GROMACS .gro file of C-alpha atoms in nm:
model
  304
    1MET     CA    1   7.641  17.179   9.409
    2ARG     CA    2   7.401  17.145   9.684
    3SER     CA    3   7.290  17.338   9.980
    4LEU     CA    4   7.432  17.514  10.272
    5HIS     CA    5   7.188  17.737  10.452
    6PHE     CA    6   7.196  17.630  10.810
    7PRO     CA    7   6.865  17.452  10.835
    8LEU     CA    8   6.980  17.163  11.058
    9PHE     CA    9   7.319  17.087  10.909
   10PRO     CA   10   7.235  17.018  10.540
   11PRO     CA   11   7.597  16.896  10.478
   12LEU     CA   12   7.504  16.576  10.660
   13ALA     CA   13   7.258  16.493  10.385
   14ALA     CA   14   7.517  16.577  10.126
   15LEU     CA   15   7.778  16.353  10.291
   16ALA     CA   16   7.528  16.071  10.301
   17ARG     CA   17   7.495  16.093   9.922
   18ILE     CA   18   7.874  16.107   9.869
   19ALA     CA   19   7.954  15.820  10.103
   20PRO     CA   20   7.626  15.635  10.165
   21LEU     CA   21   7.597  15.361  10.422
   22ALA     CA   22   7.611  15.005  10.299
   23PRO     CA   23   7.267  14.856  10.229
   24LEU     CA   24   7.111  14.735  10.553
   25ALA     CA   25   7.100  14.379  10.425
   26SER     CA   26   7.482  14.377  10.408
   27LEU     CA   27   7.526  14.464  10.776
   28ALA     CA   28   7.591  14.150  10.980
   29PRO     CA   29   7.303  14.162  11.231
   30PHE     CA   30   7.048  14.243  10.957
   31ALA     CA   31   7.196  13.990  10.720
   32LEU     CA   32   7.130  13.718  10.981
   33LEU     CA   33   6.768  13.833  11.009
   34ALA     CA   34   6.737  13.843  10.635
   35ARG     CA   35   6.833  13.471  10.614
   36SER     CA   36   6.569  13.375  10.866
   37PRO     CA   37   6.298  13.160  10.708
   38ARG     CA   38   6.039  13.340  10.921
   39LEU     CA   39   6.125  13.688  10.801
   40PRO     CA   40   6.120  13.828  10.447
   41ARG     CA   41   6.446  13.932  10.292
   42PHE     CA   42   6.526  14.300  10.291
   43PRO     CA   43   6.534  14.423   9.935
   44ARG     CA   44   6.867  14.553   9.817
   45ILE     CA   45   6.845  14.917   9.720
   46PRO     CA   46   7.033  15.000   9.402
   47TYR     CA   47   7.291  15.272   9.455
   48ALA     CA   48   7.383  15.522   9.190
   49PRO     CA   49   7.715  15.697   9.269
   50PRO     CA   50   7.697  16.076   9.278
   51SER     CA   51   7.821  16.265   8.978
   52GLY     CA   52   8.148  16.444   8.983
   53ALA     CA   53   7.962  16.778   8.970
   54LEU     CA   54   7.761  16.685   9.277
   55VAL     CA   55   8.072  16.585   9.467
   56ARG     CA   56   8.249  16.907   9.376
   57ALA     CA   57   7.945  17.115   9.464
   58THR     CA   58   7.909  16.941   9.801
   59VAL     CA   59   8.278  16.990   9.888
   60LEU     CA   60   8.248  17.356   9.795
   61ASP     CA   61   7.938  17.395  10.015
   62LEU     CA   62   8.125  17.236  10.310
   63MET     CA   63   8.416  17.470  10.259
   64ILE     CA   64   8.180  17.768  10.249
   65LEU     CA   65   8.009  17.646  10.565
   66ALA     CA   66   8.343  17.623  10.744
   67GLY     CA   67   8.431  17.976  10.643
   68HIS     CA   68   8.086  18.107  10.733
   69VAL     CA   69   8.107  17.959  11.081
   70LEU     CA   70   8.408  18.180  11.140
   71LEU     CA   71   8.229  18.488  11.005
   72TYR     CA   72   7.897  18.417  11.174
   73PRO     CA   73   7.977  18.600  11.502
   74THR     CA   74   8.056  18.921  11.310
   75GLY     CA   75   7.697  18.943  11.185
   76MET     CA   76   7.505  18.859  11.499
   77GLN     CA   77   7.427  19.219  11.592
   78GLN     CA   78   7.188  19.429  11.395
   79GLU     CA   79   7.356  19.658  11.143
   80ARG     CA   80   7.410  20.017  11.258
   81VAL     CA   81   7.322  20.289  11.011
   82VAL     CA   82   7.360  20.665  11.024
   83HIS     CA   83   7.022  20.846  11.038
   84ARG     CA   84   6.992  21.167  10.850
   85THR     CA   85   6.716  21.429  10.898
   86PRO     CA   86   6.577  21.538  10.666
   87ALA     CA   87   6.626  21.261  10.408
   88PRO     CA   88   6.838  21.375  10.113
   89LEU     CA   89   6.680  21.385   9.773
   90PRO     CA   90   6.833  21.109   9.560
   91ALA     CA   91   7.027  21.215   9.253
   92ALA     CA   92   6.892  21.119   8.914
   93THR     CA   93   7.172  20.863   8.877
   94ASP     CA   94   7.145  20.734   9.232
   95ARG     CA   95   7.045  20.371   9.236
   96PRO     CA   96   6.774  20.250   9.474
   97PRO     CA   97   6.893  20.108   9.805
   98VAL     CA   98   6.955  19.736   9.819
   99LEU     CA   99   6.839  19.543  10.125
  100LEU     CA  100   6.995  19.198  10.189
  101LEU     CA  101   6.788  18.941  10.378
  102HIS     CA  102   6.948  18.619  10.505
  103GLY     CA  103   6.803  18.271  10.542
  104PHE     CA  104   6.701  18.041  10.828
  105ILE     CA  105   6.933  18.033  11.131
  106ASP     CA  106   7.175  18.267  10.957
  107ASN     CA  107   7.260  18.636  10.975
  108ARG     CA  108   7.388  18.921  10.762
  109SER     CA  109   7.745  18.786  10.758
  110VAL     CA  110   7.645  18.553  10.474
  111PHE     CA  111   7.638  18.863  10.243
  112VAL     CA  112   7.988  18.988  10.303
  113LEU     CA  113   8.106  18.917   9.949
  114LEU     CA  114   7.787  19.016   9.773
  115ARG     CA  115   7.770  19.345   9.959
  116ARG     CA  116   8.133  19.420   9.871
  117SER     CA  117   8.060  19.340   9.506
  118LEU     CA  118   7.765  19.579   9.493
  119LEU     CA  119   7.953  19.860   9.664
  120ARG     CA  120   8.251  19.815   9.437
  121HIS     CA  121   8.026  19.843   9.128
  122GLY     CA  122   7.859  20.170   9.221
  123TRP     CA  123   7.578  20.099   9.464
  124ARG     CA  124   7.580  20.355   9.745
  125HIS     CA  125   7.309  20.221   9.980
  126VAL     CA  126   7.350  19.850  10.066
  127GLU     CA  127   7.211  19.731  10.399
  128ALA     CA  128   7.134  19.398  10.563
  129LEU     CA  129   6.858  19.310  10.803
  130ASN     CA  130   6.888  19.049  11.075
  131TYR     CA  131   6.574  18.873  11.199
  132SER     CA  132   6.576  18.656  11.508
  133PRO     CA  133   6.653  18.281  11.468
  134LEU     CA  134   6.370  18.231  11.719
  135LEU     CA  135   6.119  18.383  11.474
  136CYS     CA  136   5.838  18.135  11.414
  137ASP     CA  137   5.620  18.292  11.148
  138VAL     CA  138   5.693  18.414  10.792
  139ARG     CA  139   5.416  18.672  10.823
  140ALA     CA  140   5.563  18.831  11.134
  141ALA     CA  141   5.902  18.847  10.962
  142ALA     CA  142   5.740  19.011  10.659
  143GLU     CA  143   5.585  19.281  10.882
  144LEU     CA  144   5.929  19.343  11.039
  145LEU     CA  145   6.073  19.370  10.690
  146GLY     CA  146   5.807  19.626  10.588
  147ARG     CA  147   5.894  19.851  10.879
  148HIS     CA  148   6.261  19.827  10.793
  149VAL     CA  149   6.194  19.911  10.431
  150ASP     CA  150   5.999  20.224  10.533
  151ARG     CA  151   6.296  20.336  10.749
  152ILE     CA  152   6.533  20.293  10.454
  153ARG     CA  153   6.301  20.492  10.227
  154ALA     CA  154   6.278  20.772  10.483
  155ARG     CA  155   6.653  20.774  10.537
  156THR     CA  156   6.757  20.772  10.170
  157GLY     CA  157   6.472  20.962  10.006
  158HIS     CA  158   6.401  20.679   9.762
  159GLU     CA  159   6.043  20.573   9.697
  160ARG     CA  160   6.133  20.210   9.625
  161VAL     CA  161   6.410  19.969   9.722
  162ASP     CA  162   6.553  19.648   9.581
  163ILE     CA  163   6.575  19.334   9.794
  164VAL     CA  164   6.805  19.034   9.762
  165GLY     CA  165   6.690  18.739   9.975
  166HIS     CA  166   6.868  18.410  10.030
  167SER     CA  167   6.657  18.098  10.097
  168LEU     CA  168   6.396  18.178  10.365
  169GLY     CA  169   6.484  18.548  10.331
  170GLY     CA  170   6.351  18.545   9.977
  171LEU     CA  171   6.026  18.383  10.094
  172ILE     CA  172   5.976  18.647  10.362
  173ALA     CA  173   6.038  18.925  10.110
  174ARG     CA  174   5.800  18.768   9.862
  175TYR     CA  175   5.526  18.748  10.128
  176TYR     CA  176   5.579  19.115  10.207
  177VAL     CA  177   5.566  19.213   9.841
  178GLN     CA  178   5.278  18.994   9.735
  179ARG     CA  179   5.055  18.981  10.044
  180LEU     CA  180   5.128  19.298  10.244
  181GLY     CA  181   5.136  19.557   9.968
  182GLY     CA  182   5.514  19.574   9.960
  183ASP     CA  183   5.514  19.592   9.579
  184GLN     CA  184   5.453  19.962   9.611
  185ARG     CA  185   5.786  19.995   9.793
  186VAL     CA  186   5.999  19.717   9.634
  187ARG     CA  187   6.106  19.759   9.272
  188THR     CA  188   6.296  19.435   9.225
  189LEU     CA  189   6.313  19.120   9.439
  190VAL     CA  190   6.604  18.890   9.375
  191THR     CA  191   6.580  18.548   9.542
  192LEU     CA  192   6.867  18.296   9.581
  193GLY     CA  193   6.762  17.938   9.648
  194THR     CA  194   6.418  18.031   9.789
  195PRO     CA  195   6.150  17.759   9.836
  196HIS     CA  196   5.881  17.938   9.639
  197SER     CA  197   5.677  17.620   9.603
  198GLY     CA  198   5.796  17.462   9.928
  199THR     CA  199   6.081  17.217   9.984
  200ARG     CA  200   6.059  16.857  10.091
  201ALA     CA  201   6.408  16.858  10.244
  202LEU     CA  202   6.480  16.846  10.617
  203PRO     CA  203   6.182  16.639  10.739
  204LEU     CA  204   6.327  16.637  11.090
  205GLY     CA  205   6.333  17.017  11.085
  206SER     CA  206   5.954  17.025  11.057
  207ALA     CA  207   5.941  17.049  11.439
  208HIS     CA  208   6.020  17.421  11.391
  209PRO     CA  209   5.709  17.619  11.288
  210ILE     CA  210   5.887  17.828  11.026
  211VAL     CA  211   6.029  17.515  10.862
  212ARG     CA  212   5.674  17.374  10.840
  213GLN     CA  213   5.579  17.696  10.658
  214MET     CA  214   5.850  17.625  10.403
  215ARG     CA  215   5.705  17.285  10.315
  216PRO     CA  216   5.482  17.223  10.009
  217GLY     CA  217   5.116  17.280  10.081
  218SER     CA  218   5.173  17.493  10.393
  219ASP     CA  219   4.940  17.784  10.457
  220VAL     CA  220   5.208  18.030  10.355
  221ILE     CA  221   5.284  17.850  10.026
  222ARG     CA  222   4.910  17.832   9.952
  223GLU     CA  223   4.873  18.206  10.015
  224LEU     CA  224   5.155  18.282   9.770
  225ALA     CA  225   4.978  18.075   9.506
  226LEU     CA  226   4.668  18.299   9.527
  227PRO     CA  227   4.606  18.553   9.245
  228ALA     CA  228   4.817  18.870   9.252
  229PRO     CA  229   4.704  19.059   8.945
  230ASP     CA  230   4.824  19.404   9.056
  231CYS     CA  231   5.169  19.314   9.189
  232THR     CA  232   5.420  19.553   9.027
  233THR     CA  233   5.749  19.417   9.170
  234ARG     CA  234   5.977  19.237   8.930
  235PHE     CA  235   6.109  18.899   9.050
  236ILE     CA  236   6.444  18.744   8.954
  237SER     CA  237   6.498  18.394   9.103
  238PHE     CA  238   6.831  18.217   9.093
  239TRP     CA  239   6.796  17.841   9.140
  240ALA     CA  240   7.076  17.585   9.153
  241GLU     CA  241   7.046  17.247   8.990
  242LEU     CA  242   7.252  17.085   9.267
  243ASP     CA  243   7.076  17.253   9.560
  244GLN     CA  244   7.011  16.982   9.823
  245ILE     CA  245   6.799  17.204  10.048
  246MET     CA  246   6.553  17.287   9.764
  247VAL     CA  247   6.385  16.952   9.691
  248PRO     CA  248   6.307  16.945   9.411
  249ALA     CA  249   6.557  17.207   9.292
  250GLU     CA  250   6.295  17.364   9.067
  251THR     CA  251   6.098  17.473   9.372
  252ALA     CA  252   6.332  17.776   9.386
  253ARG     CA  253   6.174  17.905   9.062
  254VAL     CA  254   5.894  18.164   9.071
  255ASP     CA  255   5.606  18.012   8.875
  256HIS     CA  256   5.301  18.234   8.915
  257PRO     CA  257   5.088  18.361   8.626
  258ASP     CA  258   5.038  18.709   8.772
  259LEU     CA  259   5.401  18.789   8.866
  260LEU     CA  260   5.667  18.947   8.651
  261ALA     CA  261   5.924  18.676   8.699
  262HIS     CA  262   6.252  18.571   8.540
  263ASN     CA  263   6.415  18.243   8.653
  264VAL     CA  264   6.791  18.200   8.629
  265ARG     CA  265   6.926  17.846   8.628
  266VAL     CA  266   7.265  17.803   8.795
  267SER     CA  267   7.480  17.494   8.725
  268GLY     CA  268   7.763  17.347   8.923
  269ILE     CA  269   7.701  17.493   9.268
  270GLY     CA  270   7.459  17.442   9.556
  271HIS     CA  271   7.261  17.625   9.819
  272LEU     CA  272   7.528  17.792  10.031
  273ALA     CA  273   7.734  17.906   9.733
  274LEU     CA  274   7.453  18.113   9.587
  275PRO     CA  275   7.515  18.427   9.803
  276VAL     CA  276   7.895  18.407   9.776
  277HIS     CA  277   7.976  18.290   9.425
  278GLY     CA  278   8.116  18.552   9.185
  279ALA     CA  279   7.904  18.442   8.887
  280VAL     CA  280   7.586  18.475   9.091
  281ALA     CA  281   7.692  18.814   9.222
  282ALA     CA  282   7.742  18.926   8.859
  283GLY     CA  283   7.396  18.798   8.778
  284VAL     CA  284   7.246  18.989   9.070
  285ARG     CA  285   7.417  19.308   8.957
  286GLN     CA  286   7.291  19.255   8.604
  287ALA     CA  287   6.933  19.202   8.725
  288LEU     CA  288   6.944  19.533   8.921
  289GLU     CA  289   7.106  19.715   8.629
  290ASP     CA  290   6.833  19.591   8.397
  291ALA     CA  291   6.583  19.747   8.634
  292ASP     CA  292   6.780  20.072   8.631
  293ALA     CA  293   6.770  20.077   8.251
  294GLY     CA  294   6.406  19.987   8.235
  295THR     CA  295   6.482  19.691   8.013
  296GLY     CA  296   6.356  19.334   8.031
  297PRO     CA  297   6.544  19.094   8.259
  298THR     CA  298   6.853  18.939   8.106
  299ALA     CA  299   7.029  18.815   8.420
  300THR     CA  300   7.229  18.493   8.373
  301ALA     CA  301   7.464  18.293   8.590
  302SER     CA  302   7.707  18.036   8.450
  303VAL     CA  303   7.931  17.841   8.681
  304ALA     CA  304   8.186  17.600   8.537
   0.00000   0.00000   0.00000
């Protein structure tokens, strides 16, 4: 299972792995050159066929992409919420609000199924924030997120919120929590396929500033590696073994000595399936319920 997040058509990379081009040396014009005594032969590159799991995951991602293209227009406008004054006091059993944050070149429509799952299982306040696809800086997006979190807190009466971020959305939320003092306002941050250590995928996408910030060694990634001894937010990161946008796949793990982090390994699916798959939704609910109960994280996600 690989990736589907909208950074420059990731399915093309997946298709290339499923049906790769013949080695260049086998193409007629190049084969002639390869036989020339004046030119060295092109080495033949050994090809390992993709596993059945990878093929199935890629096909599923492509199906999800097709469905998401249809839903995409429904999420282009910012979500409308009802403002109440003064804010009601939350009941003792009222769960903290959940804020959903989408990934690069996406919008809140990616969370249709996850939102429905949370509402059906007892969450009252579930909102999604759109940020502009023209946004060019993770820090600016994190500041926007902080203002939105404050509005949610004022509207609901809760001191802290929970955030679920997919891909770039998780990186923006982590920057807010870790570098802008957002840990005082965010209880739990759940990330789905987020490049916490930077991803090497999409080299052509590096023309976009925010894609460059998602690459290993960027200024943003280096900032997130700095000490954060007083960060109180709990992190739950779901990472998919077959994620083709997270390269390597383990970059979607939170590995920081100062952070309270629990990494959940997901098998059998890829990047775009993370915010829509039922097993992952169950894992997200479990992570938030663990926070409600004040217990250690036990979230798991198993996909056949």
